[in-house]
Tab-separated table of C-alpha atoms in Angstrom:
chain	number	residue	atom	x	y	z
A	1	MET	CA	0.000	0.000	0.000
A	2	THR	CA	1.284	3.514	-0.821
A	3	ARG	CA	2.200	5.933	1.964
A	4	TYR	CA	-0.583	8.354	1.135
A	5	ALA	CA	-3.174	5.533	1.159
A	6	THR	CA	-1.899	4.393	4.556
A	7	LEU	CA	-2.149	7.934	5.935
A	8	ALA	CA	-5.640	8.330	4.448
A	9	ALA	CA	-6.701	5.090	6.160
A	10	ILE	CA	-5.427	6.375	9.531
A	11	LEU	CA	-7.307	9.672	9.173
A	12	SER	CA	-10.441	7.893	7.961
A	13	GLN	CA	-10.416	5.632	11.009
A	14	ARG	CA	-10.019	8.635	13.332
A	15	ILE	CA	-12.974	10.351	11.680
A	16	GLU	CA	-15.118	7.218	11.916
A	17	GLN	CA	-14.247	6.797	15.602
A	18	GLY	CA	-15.254	10.401	16.311
A	19	LEU	CA	-11.762	11.626	17.200
A	20	TYR	CA	-12.276	14.319	14.560
A	21	PRO	CA	-15.961	15.354	14.902
A	22	THR	CA	-18.052	16.632	12.010
A	23	GLY	CA	-17.110	20.186	11.049
A	24	ASP	CA	-13.789	20.145	12.902
A	25	ARG	CA	-10.619	21.417	11.291
A	26	LEU	CA	-8.158	18.624	10.568
A	27	PRO	CA	-4.400	18.861	11.224
A	28	SER	CA	-2.487	20.990	8.747
A	29	VAL	CA	-0.510	19.455	5.919
A	30	ARG	CA	2.761	20.499	7.560
A	31	MET	CA	1.729	19.099	10.952
A	32	LEU	CA	0.803	15.707	9.497
A	33	SER	CA	4.010	15.658	7.469
A	34	GLN	CA	6.061	16.076	10.655
A	35	GLU	CA	3.901	13.694	12.749
A	36	HIS	CA	4.101	10.800	10.272
A	37	GLY	CA	7.505	11.494	8.754
A	38	VAL	CA	6.200	11.798	5.191
A	39	SER	CA	6.492	14.452	2.515
A	40	ILE	CA	4.036	17.317	2.131
A	41	SER	CA	2.949	15.943	-1.262
A	42	THR	CA	2.122	12.603	0.411
A	43	VAL	CA	-0.174	14.368	2.891
A	44	GLN	CA	-1.804	16.339	0.082
A	45	GLN	CA	-2.460	13.122	-1.858
A	46	ALA	CA	-3.993	11.567	1.279
A	47	TYR	CA	-6.327	14.535	1.719
A	48	ARG	CA	-7.315	14.403	-1.956
A	49	LEU	CA	-8.216	10.739	-1.520
A	50	LEU	CA	-10.378	11.594	1.510
A	51	GLU	CA	-12.064	14.346	-0.520
A	52	GLU	CA	-12.947	11.790	-3.222
A	53	ARG	CA	-14.470	9.628	-0.493
A	54	HIS	CA	-16.562	12.581	0.749
A	55	LEU	CA	-14.996	12.440	4.222
A	56	VAL	CA	-13.261	15.828	4.174
A	57	GLU	CA	-13.686	19.120	2.394
A	58	ALA	CA	-11.060	21.737	1.548
A	59	ARG	CA	-11.813	25.367	2.416
A	60	PRO	CA	-9.711	28.039	0.683
A	61	LYS	CA	-7.059	29.521	3.006
A	62	SER	CA	-8.536	27.593	5.946
A	63	GLY	CA	-7.401	24.000	5.484
A	64	TYR	CA	-9.274	20.678	5.571
A	65	PHE	CA	-12.422	19.958	7.589
A	66	VAL	CA	-14.470	16.868	8.404
A	67	GLN	CA	-17.348	16.926	5.944
A	68	ALA	CA	-20.734	17.725	7.439
A	69	ARG	CA	-23.053	14.762	7.842
A	70	ARG	CA	-25.780	16.429	5.806
A	71	ASN	CA	-23.598	15.771	2.751
A	72	LEU	CA	-23.460	12.050	3.488
A	73	ALA	CA	-25.972	9.485	2.318
A	74	GLU	CA	-28.949	8.849	4.579
A	75	LEU	CA	-29.142	5.400	6.150
A	76	PRO	CA	-31.797	2.869	5.119
A	77	ALA	CA	-34.849	2.779	7.367
A	78	VAL	CA	-35.316	0.205	10.119
A	79	THR	CA	-36.821	-2.793	8.332
A	80	ARG	CA	-40.459	-3.829	8.812
A	81	PRO	CA	-40.749	-7.446	7.632
A	82	VAL	CA	-43.817	-9.655	7.936
A	83	GLN	CA	-43.631	-10.784	11.560
A	84	ARG	CA	-44.962	-14.305	11.246
A	85	PRO	CA	-43.324	-17.576	10.166
A	86	VAL	CA	-43.332	-17.949	6.385
A	87	ASP	CA	-42.162	-20.434	3.778
A	88	ILE	CA	-39.209	-19.151	1.789
A	89	SER	CA	-39.506	-18.311	-1.900
A	90	GLN	CA	-37.204	-16.403	-4.319
A	91	TRP	CA	-35.081	-19.390	-5.456
A	92	GLU	CA	-35.408	-18.429	-9.124
A	93	GLN	CA	-33.967	-14.956	-8.433
A	94	VAL	CA	-31.087	-16.423	-6.383
A	95	LEU	CA	-30.300	-18.908	-9.153
A	96	GLU	CA	-30.208	-16.040	-11.640
A	97	LEU	CA	-27.559	-14.327	-9.482
A	98	ILE	CA	-25.312	-17.341	-8.832
A	99	ARG	CA	-25.646	-19.183	-12.145
A	100	ASN	CA	-23.296	-16.827	-14.013
A	101	LYS	CA	-19.596	-17.547	-13.545
A	102	PRO	CA	-17.155	-14.594	-13.701
A	103	ARG	CA	-16.754	-13.424	-17.280
A	104	GLU	CA	-15.298	-10.390	-19.005
A	105	ASP	CA	-18.509	-9.183	-20.635
A	106	LEU	CA	-20.474	-8.943	-17.345
A	107	ILE	CA	-19.635	-6.769	-14.339
A	108	GLN	CA	-21.148	-8.650	-11.400
A	109	LEU	CA	-21.775	-5.944	-8.825
A	110	GLY	CA	-24.057	-8.265	-6.864
A	111	ARG	CA	-21.838	-11.291	-6.132
A	112	GLY	CA	-20.277	-11.794	-2.687
A	113	MET	CA	-16.768	-12.110	-4.084
A	114	PRO	CA	-13.665	-10.726	-2.306
A	115	ASP	CA	-10.704	-9.248	-4.141
A	116	ILE	CA	-8.414	-12.210	-4.895
A	117	SER	CA	-5.825	-10.243	-6.884
A	118	GLU	CA	-3.739	-9.001	-3.942
A	119	PRO	CA	-0.046	-10.002	-3.769
A	120	THR	CA	-0.544	-10.937	-0.094
A	121	LEU	CA	-2.213	-14.135	-1.359
A	122	LYS	CA	0.913	-15.286	-3.227
A	123	PRO	CA	2.260	-17.371	-0.289
A	124	LEU	CA	-1.030	-19.286	-0.283
A	125	MET	CA	-0.764	-20.031	-3.994
A	126	LYS	CA	2.858	-21.053	-3.454
A	127	ALA	CA	1.836	-23.487	-0.696
A	128	LEU	CA	-0.799	-25.065	-2.950
A	129	GLY	CA	1.655	-25.333	-5.830
A	130	HIS	CA	4.375	-26.817	-3.635
A	131	MET	CA	2.136	-29.752	-2.687
A	132	GLY	CA	1.438	-30.543	-6.313
A	133	ARG	CA	5.058	-30.238	-7.489
A	134	HIS	CA	6.553	-32.281	-4.671
A	135	GLY	CA	3.944	-35.027	-4.612
A	136	ASP	CA	2.775	-34.391	-1.046
A	137	LEU	CA	0.596	-37.477	-0.671
A	138	ARG	CA	-0.958	-36.152	2.555
A	139	SER	CA	-3.051	-33.802	0.453
A	140	LEU	CA	-4.593	-36.733	-1.465
A	141	HIS	CA	-5.654	-38.729	1.586
A	142	PHE	CA	-8.822	-38.523	3.651
A	143	ASP	CA	-8.212	-36.732	6.916
A	144	SER	CA	-10.288	-36.756	10.105
A	145	ILE	CA	-14.012	-36.059	9.662
A	146	GLN	CA	-13.341	-33.048	11.914
A	147	GLY	CA	-10.709	-31.726	9.538
A	148	VAL	CA	-6.922	-31.340	9.520
A	149	LEU	CA	-5.702	-30.878	13.100
A	150	GLY	CA	-3.088	-28.297	12.075
A	151	LEU	CA	-5.760	-26.060	10.576
A	152	ARG	CA	-8.067	-26.449	13.567
A	153	GLU	CA	-5.197	-25.423	15.839
A	154	GLN	CA	-4.554	-22.301	13.780
A	155	ILE	CA	-8.261	-21.381	13.767
A	156	ALA	CA	-8.365	-21.833	17.547
A	157	ARG	CA	-5.498	-19.318	17.808
A	158	LEU	CA	-7.270	-16.838	15.523
A	159	LEU	CA	-10.444	-17.119	17.597
A	160	LEU	CA	-8.659	-15.521	20.537
A	161	ASP	CA	-8.964	-12.194	18.666
A	162	SER	CA	-12.751	-12.446	18.999
A	163	CYS	CA	-12.388	-13.310	22.717
A	164	CYS	CA	-13.273	-16.976	22.097
A	165	GLN	CA	-11.348	-19.698	23.899
A	166	ILE	CA	-12.137	-22.801	21.863
A	167	ASP	CA	-9.926	-25.870	21.638
A	168	ALA	CA	-9.063	-27.456	18.315
A	169	ASP	CA	-11.018	-30.577	19.246
A	170	GLN	CA	-14.183	-28.449	19.533
A	171	LEU	CA	-13.971	-27.360	15.885
A	172	VAL	CA	-15.225	-29.057	12.718
A	173	ILE	CA	-13.861	-28.085	9.289
A	174	THR	CA	-16.611	-27.771	6.665
A	175	THR	CA	-16.935	-27.199	2.944
A	176	GLY	CA	-17.382	-23.446	3.271
A	177	CYS	CA	-19.539	-21.518	5.735
A	178	HIS	CA	-22.595	-22.641	3.813
A	179	GLU	CA	-22.102	-26.223	4.969
A	180	ALA	CA	-21.358	-25.016	8.502
A	181	LEU	CA	-24.716	-23.222	8.633
A	182	SER	CA	-26.536	-26.168	7.082
A	183	ALA	CA	-24.968	-28.720	9.443
A	184	GLY	CA	-25.732	-26.481	12.408
A	185	LEU	CA	-29.356	-26.080	11.402
A	186	ARG	CA	-29.825	-29.804	10.796
A	187	ALA	CA	-28.223	-30.555	14.169
A	188	VAL	CA	-30.637	-28.414	16.204
A	189	CYS	CA	-33.813	-28.175	14.081
A	190	GLN	CA	-36.275	-30.410	12.231
A	191	PRO	CA	-38.356	-29.819	9.080
A	192	GLY	CA	-41.275	-27.544	9.948
A	193	ASP	CA	-39.400	-25.748	12.761
A	194	ILE	CA	-39.351	-21.950	12.992
A	195	VAL	CA	-36.027	-20.106	12.801
A	196	ALA	CA	-35.825	-16.404	13.691
A	197	VAL	CA	-33.548	-14.415	11.342
A	198	ASP	CA	-32.405	-10.833	10.911
A	199	SER	CA	-34.066	-9.045	8.008
A	200	PRO	CA	-32.785	-8.509	5.363
A	201	CYS	CA	-30.924	-11.812	5.641
A	202	PHE	CA	-28.236	-13.462	3.464
A	203	HIS	CA	-29.987	-15.235	0.581
A	204	GLY	CA	-27.925	-18.396	1.125
A	205	THR	CA	-29.341	-18.675	4.636
A	206	MET	CA	-32.857	-18.222	3.278
A	207	GLN	CA	-32.402	-20.969	0.700
A	208	THR	CA	-30.836	-23.332	3.234
A	209	LEU	CA	-33.937	-22.972	5.402
A	210	LYS	CA	-36.113	-23.557	2.335
A	211	GLY	CA	-34.211	-26.691	1.374
A	212	LEU	CA	-34.478	-28.074	4.915
A	213	GLY	CA	-38.245	-27.474	5.050
A	214	MET	CA	-38.026	-24.863	7.818
A	215	LYS	CA	-39.888	-21.586	8.199
A	216	ALA	CA	-38.269	-18.167	8.599
A	217	LEU	CA	-39.495	-15.596	11.093
A	218	GLU	CA	-38.008	-12.272	9.996
A	219	ILE	CA	-37.252	-9.785	12.779
A	220	PRO	CA	-37.057	-5.986	12.238
A	221	THR	CA	-33.446	-4.887	11.977
A	222	ASP	CA	-31.702	-1.542	12.495
A	223	PRO	CA	-28.990	-0.685	9.911
A	224	LEU	CA	-26.604	0.428	12.688
A	225	THR	CA	-27.288	-1.850	15.671
A	226	GLY	CA	-28.867	-4.952	14.149
A	227	ILE	CA	-31.812	-7.122	15.084
A	228	SER	CA	-34.482	-5.535	17.301
A	229	LEU	CA	-34.263	-7.324	20.640
A	230	GLU	CA	-37.710	-6.047	21.634
A	231	ALA	CA	-39.284	-7.494	18.469
A	232	LEU	CA	-37.327	-10.708	18.953
A	233	GLU	CA	-38.582	-11.077	22.522
A	234	LEU	CA	-42.185	-10.630	21.363
A	235	ALA	CA	-41.621	-13.233	18.646
A	236	LEU	CA	-40.174	-15.719	21.134
A	237	GLU	CA	-43.204	-15.216	23.379
A	238	GLN	CA	-45.639	-15.670	20.497
A	239	TRP	CA	-44.091	-18.446	18.382
A	240	PRO	CA	-42.306	-21.771	19.130
A	241	VAL	CA	-38.976	-20.568	17.726
A	242	LYS	CA	-36.347	-23.321	17.693
A	243	SER	CA	-33.269	-21.282	16.815
A	244	ILE	CA	-32.038	-17.754	16.110
A	245	LEU	CA	-29.785	-17.374	13.055
A	246	LEU	CA	-28.031	-14.071	12.430
A	247	THR	CA	-24.849	-12.306	11.333
A	248	PRO	CA	-24.034	-9.812	14.117
A	249	ASN	CA	-20.570	-8.749	12.881
A	250	CYS	CA	-20.217	-6.941	9.528
A	251	ASN	CA	-23.673	-8.119	8.604
A	252	ASN	CA	-24.505	-9.188	5.073
A	253	PRO	CA	-26.160	-7.188	3.555
A	254	LEU	CA	-26.512	-4.218	5.980
A	255	GLY	CA	-22.909	-4.106	7.248
A	256	TYR	CA	-23.634	-3.256	10.904
A	257	ILE	CA	-21.777	-4.544	13.960
A	258	MET	CA	-24.133	-5.345	16.839
A	259	PRO	CA	-23.051	-3.588	20.062
A	260	GLU	CA	-21.593	-5.875	22.723
A	261	ALA	CA	-24.399	-5.075	25.164
A	262	HIS	CA	-26.940	-6.204	22.542
A	263	LYS	CA	-25.039	-9.447	21.993
A	264	GLN	CA	-25.161	-10.179	25.704
A	265	ARG	CA	-28.877	-9.358	25.890
A	266	LEU	CA	-29.539	-11.584	22.882
A	267	LEU	CA	-27.778	-14.487	24.573
A	268	THR	CA	-29.800	-13.871	27.742
A	269	LEU	CA	-33.002	-14.050	25.684
A	270	ALA	CA	-31.875	-17.328	24.112
A	271	GLN	CA	-31.179	-18.765	27.565
A	272	ARG	CA	-34.537	-17.580	28.911
A	273	PHE	CA	-36.484	-19.203	26.068
A	274	ASP	CA	-34.059	-22.137	25.757
A	275	VAL	CA	-33.301	-21.689	22.061
A	276	THR	CA	-30.031	-22.057	20.201
A	277	ILE	CA	-28.149	-19.329	18.354
A	278	ILE	CA	-26.459	-20.012	15.022
A	279	GLU	CA	-23.941	-17.210	14.560
A	280	ASP	CA	-22.574	-16.490	11.077
A	281	ASP	CA	-19.232	-14.689	11.523
A	282	VAL	CA	-17.910	-15.075	7.993
A	283	TYR	CA	-17.090	-11.331	7.676
A	284	GLY	CA	-15.957	-10.762	11.278
A	285	ASP	CA	-12.230	-10.868	10.485
A	286	ILE	CA	-12.550	-8.003	7.995
A	287	ALA	CA	-14.175	-5.534	10.370
A	288	TYR	CA	-12.565	-2.135	9.859
A	289	GLN	CA	-12.038	-1.616	13.590
A	290	TYR	CA	-9.255	-3.290	15.537
A	291	PRO	CA	-9.327	-5.311	17.657
A	292	ARG	CA	-12.020	-7.083	15.706
A	293	PRO	CA	-15.501	-7.256	17.361
A	294	ARG	CA	-16.399	-9.983	19.829
A	295	THR	CA	-18.693	-12.800	18.788
A	296	ILE	CA	-21.835	-13.818	20.660
A	297	LYS	CA	-20.052	-17.137	21.113
A	298	SER	CA	-17.454	-15.404	23.292
A	299	PHE	CA	-20.158	-14.799	25.937
A	300	ASP	CA	-21.566	-18.351	25.701
A	301	GLU	CA	-21.076	-20.499	28.792
A	302	ASP	CA	-23.571	-23.314	28.205
A	303	GLY	CA	-22.719	-24.266	24.613
A	304	ARG	CA	-25.956	-23.092	22.965
A	305	VAL	CA	-24.194	-20.901	20.367
A	306	LEU	CA	-23.006	-22.578	17.146
A	307	LEU	CA	-20.364	-20.304	15.637
A	308	CYS	CA	-19.870	-20.602	11.860
A	309	SER	CA	-17.318	-19.010	9.554
A	310	SER	CA	-14.994	-19.654	6.615
A	311	PHE	CA	-12.076	-18.304	4.587
A	312	SER	CA	-14.317	-17.611	1.577
A	313	LYS	CA	-14.603	-13.871	2.241
A	314	THR	CA	-11.167	-13.261	3.776
A	315	LEU	CA	-9.100	-15.333	1.309
A	316	ALA	CA	-10.924	-16.896	-1.643
A	317	PRO	CA	-14.309	-18.635	-2.091
A	318	GLY	CA	-12.894	-21.307	-4.401
A	319	LEU	CA	-10.965	-22.851	-1.500
A	320	ARG	CA	-14.290	-24.012	0.004
A	321	ILE	CA	-12.912	-24.171	3.554
A	322	GLY	CA	-15.151	-23.195	6.460
A	323	TRP	CA	-15.634	-24.300	10.040
A	324	ILE	CA	-18.101	-24.531	12.900
A	325	ALA	CA	-17.687	-24.447	16.681
A	326	PRO	CA	-20.916	-26.264	17.623
A	327	GLY	CA	-20.643	-26.207	21.413
A	328	ARG	CA	-22.787	-28.895	23.032
A	329	TYR	CA	-23.954	-30.087	19.594
A	330	LEU	CA	-20.551	-31.369	18.417
A	331	GLU	CA	-21.622	-35.015	17.997
A	332	ARG	CA	-24.793	-34.079	16.097
A	333	VAL	CA	-22.881	-31.747	13.775
A	334	LEU	CA	-20.296	-34.459	13.088
A	335	HIS	CA	-23.121	-36.803	12.095
A	336	MET	CA	-24.644	-34.158	9.790
A	337	LYS	CA	-21.199	-33.548	8.310
A	338	TYR	CA	-20.658	-37.276	7.722
A	339	ILE	CA	-23.980	-37.855	5.956
A	340	GLY	CA	-23.603	-34.620	4.003
A	341	THR	CA	-20.166	-34.298	2.405
A	342	GLY	CA	-17.936	-36.516	4.523
A	343	SER	CA	-14.390	-35.205	4.983
A	344	THR	CA	-13.533	-31.800	3.534
A	345	ALA	CA	-10.788	-31.604	0.875
A	346	THR	CA	-7.395	-31.991	2.549
A	347	GLN	CA	-5.081	-30.008	0.256
A	348	PRO	CA	-6.556	-26.527	0.796
A	349	GLN	CA	-6.703	-27.187	4.551
A	350	LEU	CA	-2.979	-27.920	4.672
A	351	ALA	CA	-2.164	-24.865	2.545
A	352	ILE	CA	-4.286	-22.490	4.649
A	353	ALA	CA	-2.792	-23.868	7.874
A	354	GLU	CA	0.695	-23.106	6.548
A	355	PHE	CA	-0.412	-19.655	5.348
A	356	ILE	CA	-1.708	-18.762	8.817
A	357	ARG	CA	1.198	-20.351	10.701
A	358	HIS	CA	3.744	-18.162	8.887
A	359	GLY	CA	1.852	-14.923	9.638
A	360	HIS	CA	0.577	-14.306	6.112
A	361	TYR	CA	-3.122	-14.390	7.045
A	362	LEU	CA	-2.999	-11.465	9.474
A	363	GLN	CA	-0.867	-9.481	7.037
A	364	HIS	CA	-3.440	-10.090	4.309
A	365	LEU	CA	-6.305	-9.075	6.635
A	366	ARG	CA	-4.632	-5.770	7.506
A	367	ARG	CA	-4.284	-4.931	3.837
A	368	MET	CA	-7.841	-5.898	2.924
A	369	ARG	CA	-9.473	-4.057	5.826
A	370	THR	CA	-7.887	-0.815	4.636
A	371	ARG	CA	-8.704	-1.499	0.991
A	372	TYR	CA	-12.348	-2.331	1.620
A	373	GLN	CA	-12.888	0.684	3.862
A	374	GLN	CA	-11.458	2.950	1.171
A	375	ASN	CA	-13.600	1.307	-1.498
A	376	ARG	CA	-16.707	1.660	0.676
A	377	ASP	CA	-16.275	5.425	0.832
A	378	ILE	CA	-15.500	5.710	-2.866
A	379	MET	CA	-18.532	3.599	-3.818
A	380	THR	CA	-20.795	5.585	-1.484
A	381	GLY	CA	-19.599	8.784	-3.140
A	382	TRP	CA	-20.435	7.415	-6.601
A	383	ILE	CA	-23.895	6.376	-5.483
A	384	MET	CA	-24.557	9.833	-4.068
A	385	LYS	CA	-23.357	11.307	-7.354
A	386	TYR	CA	-25.156	9.062	-9.851
A	387	PHE	CA	-28.272	7.778	-8.069
A	388	PRO	CA	-31.514	9.745	-7.620
A	389	PRO	CA	-31.922	12.159	-4.667
A	390	GLY	CA	-33.376	10.404	-1.643
A	391	THR	CA	-31.401	7.190	-2.179
A	392	ARG	CA	-30.474	5.609	1.163
A	393	VAL	CA	-27.163	3.793	1.600
A	394	SER	CA	-25.854	1.617	4.422
A	395	GLN	CA	-22.605	2.465	6.230
A	396	PRO	CA	-20.864	-0.909	6.596
A	397	ARG	CA	-18.346	-1.255	9.396
A	398	GLY	CA	-16.708	-4.225	7.748
A	399	GLY	CA	-16.964	-6.583	4.805
A	400	PHE	CA	-17.537	-5.292	1.279
A	401	MET	CA	-21.290	-4.974	0.672
A	402	LEU	CA	-23.524	-1.907	0.348
A	403	TRP	CA	-27.299	-2.079	0.863
A	404	ILE	CA	-29.143	0.557	-1.149
A	405	GLU	CA	-32.754	1.585	-0.670
A	406	LEU	CA	-34.657	3.342	-3.464
A	407	ASP	CA	-38.163	4.755	-3.715
A	408	GLU	CA	-40.695	2.203	-2.438
A	409	GLU	CA	-42.400	2.083	-5.838
A	410	PHE	CA	-39.208	1.056	-7.619
A	411	ASP	CA	-38.699	-2.494	-8.945
A	412	THR	CA	-35.083	-3.745	-8.886
A	413	LEU	CA	-36.047	-6.980	-10.680
A	414	ARG	CA	-36.979	-4.872	-13.681
A	415	LEU	CA	-33.819	-2.810	-13.163
A	416	ASN	CA	-31.628	-5.927	-13.248
A	417	ARG	CA	-33.163	-7.095	-16.523
A	418	HIS	CA	-32.297	-3.754	-18.130
A	419	LEU	CA	-28.789	-3.723	-16.625
A	420	GLU	CA	-27.872	-7.209	-17.832
A	421	GLN	CA	-28.450	-5.971	-21.388
A	422	GLN	CA	-25.760	-3.375	-20.587
A	423	GLY	CA	-23.298	-5.901	-19.146
A	424	VAL	CA	-23.985	-5.214	-15.444
A	425	GLN	CA	-25.598	-7.402	-12.785
A	426	ILE	CA	-26.799	-6.450	-9.289
A	427	ALA	CA	-28.254	-8.429	-6.386
A	428	VAL	CA	-31.958	-7.590	-6.127
A	429	GLY	CA	-33.279	-6.914	-2.633
A	430	SER	CA	-36.120	-9.435	-2.703
A	431	ILE	CA	-33.750	-12.434	-2.429
A	432	PHE	CA	-32.772	-11.257	1.070
A	433	SER	CA	-36.296	-11.791	2.398
A	434	ALA	CA	-38.310	-14.967	2.940
A	435	SER	CA	-41.452	-13.280	1.681
A	436	GLY	CA	-39.929	-11.285	-1.188
A	437	LYS	CA	-39.813	-7.897	0.534
A	438	TYR	CA	-37.199	-5.246	-0.316
A	439	ARG	CA	-38.018	-5.302	-4.008
A	440	HIS	CA	-37.042	-1.610	-4.053
A	441	CYS	CA	-33.567	-2.381	-2.627
A	442	LEU	CA	-30.339	-3.765	-4.041
A	443	ARG	CA	-26.942	-4.953	-2.831
A	444	ILE	CA	-23.666	-3.902	-4.439
A	445	ASN	CA	-20.184	-5.337	-3.898
A	446	TYR	CA	-17.220	-2.942	-3.585
A	447	ALA	CA	-14.341	-5.461	-3.263
A	448	TYR	CA	-12.418	-4.443	-6.367
A	449	ALA	CA	-8.734	-3.911	-7.105
A	450	PRO	CA	-7.697	-0.256	-7.644
A	451	LYS	CA	-6.981	-0.837	-11.331
A	452	LEU	CA	-10.601	-1.908	-11.860
A	453	MET	CA	-12.185	1.073	-10.118
A	454	PRO	CA	-12.564	3.279	-13.233
A	455	GLU	CA	-14.474	0.427	-14.908
A	456	ILE	CA	-16.577	-0.082	-11.771
A	457	GLU	CA	-17.412	3.625	-11.642
A	458	GLN	CA	-18.757	3.414	-15.195
A	459	ALA	CA	-20.886	0.428	-14.169
A	460	VAL	CA	-22.288	2.346	-11.177
A	461	LEU	CA	-22.985	5.282	-13.475
A	462	ARG	CA	-24.976	2.951	-15.761
A	463	VAL	CA	-26.913	1.622	-12.777
A	464	GLY	CA	-27.728	5.150	-11.623
A	465	ALA	CA	-28.733	6.315	-15.101
A	466	THR	CA	-30.984	3.284	-15.588
A	467	ILE	CA	-32.640	3.871	-12.215
A	468	GLN	CA	-33.281	7.497	-13.192
A	469	ARG	CA	-34.808	6.347	-16.466
A	470	LEU	CA	-37.022	3.673	-14.880
A	471	MET	CA	-38.016	5.654	-11.803
A	472	PRO	CA	-41.814	6.039	-11.733
A	473	THR	CA	-42.973	9.625	-11.995
A	474	ARG	CA	-45.216	11.093	-9.353
A	475	GLU	CA	-48.009	11.415	-11.920
A	476	SER	CA	-47.862	7.714	-12.890
A	477	THR	CA	-47.794	6.650	-9.228
A	478	LEU	CA	-50.887	8.731	-8.502
A	479	ALA	CA	-52.617	7.314	-11.571
A	480	GLN	CA	-51.926	3.748	-10.389
A	481	SER	CA	-53.313	4.521	-6.922
A	482	ASP	CA	-56.505	5.874	-8.503
């Protein structure tokens, strides 16, 4: 990373943490140059980058100031899903999103794909290549149904950052986080059971529930603090909920991090009503804050929290390596794992274990956290510039997804059909709801390498222009209501 980008990341973090409040004058170029031991031109480049991200504004003869909040995008509203158990639909729309493999003639703004072009991943590729060149027969054998011990030991070490003390023998390696969630659900629930979820909720979670014959009970969710604990308590009193499934850290698609006090209250609710919690922490390691946020699992003392994650979002999805810490349900999860996929592929497990053991994983995380935070601000600025007035945009605190809310009359399914003719694809909002809500919303990925950003800006411009063209006029809306 360049010096000016590093300095911009430091200043951005200070602004986000409130150390430089809105409207405050920022340190002078000369002061920052002396403080960080960099040239004046480096500081000027850093400030220009922050201007592009709409975090600071330059005032003639006065210096740089934290940009007023009124110039930032308004957050999406607190969601209001149907508060009763429902069967999940939307499979056709999900299939439309995931069926297309990466190709040059289609910019897939909607896929949950990290940036895999960074040089910090080279040691991982080298480890994989070394096994093939030197005929490492370990990588061709079955390993334990729980997964390679060396990898489980490294994951147990990483979990200390989230305040979890979990032994390697309490972990099960899975084929991605998707299998971890599925095995966890099958271990604690039966077909026909009700599972409470945050709303909007990851479409893969929705379709897993559908495939297992379970019903989703969507709970109102705040874009900054997460699932409404008051609404959840009412739901637990009213319905025979079997489990609570949510993503409290760097949520997909809203991007929030649930406050620690809320996590503790949520666990208390689960204990009171004797339900399990399935915690999806797949984005937790790429939270922009450090130390990374605690998991709900870190507060769990009776083993009712099943913590799921993977390396699909932090390293690469094609590795298909995830894991689950199932607490008291270890034996059930092992059975579900055995009858599902059996042992997970050994070679990528060995390579990832080596990658972590030599310190490359944490180095890669540091780089990606900074990159994704920068890209978030750049993408938000483009949306403010090219999308219609009144567009609401989430403010993710980790990960690489933006949730965008348009006028309630707008139809993003229709939008996507028009965009695909222009070589762009988005994730329509309705796939993040069991009942097909959020049809006026969309999700956009911002995990792109710097060299691709000009091309991505043009794609966002096309999305904005198409929205403007398809946006219903006030007159047509009134005519429809008549």
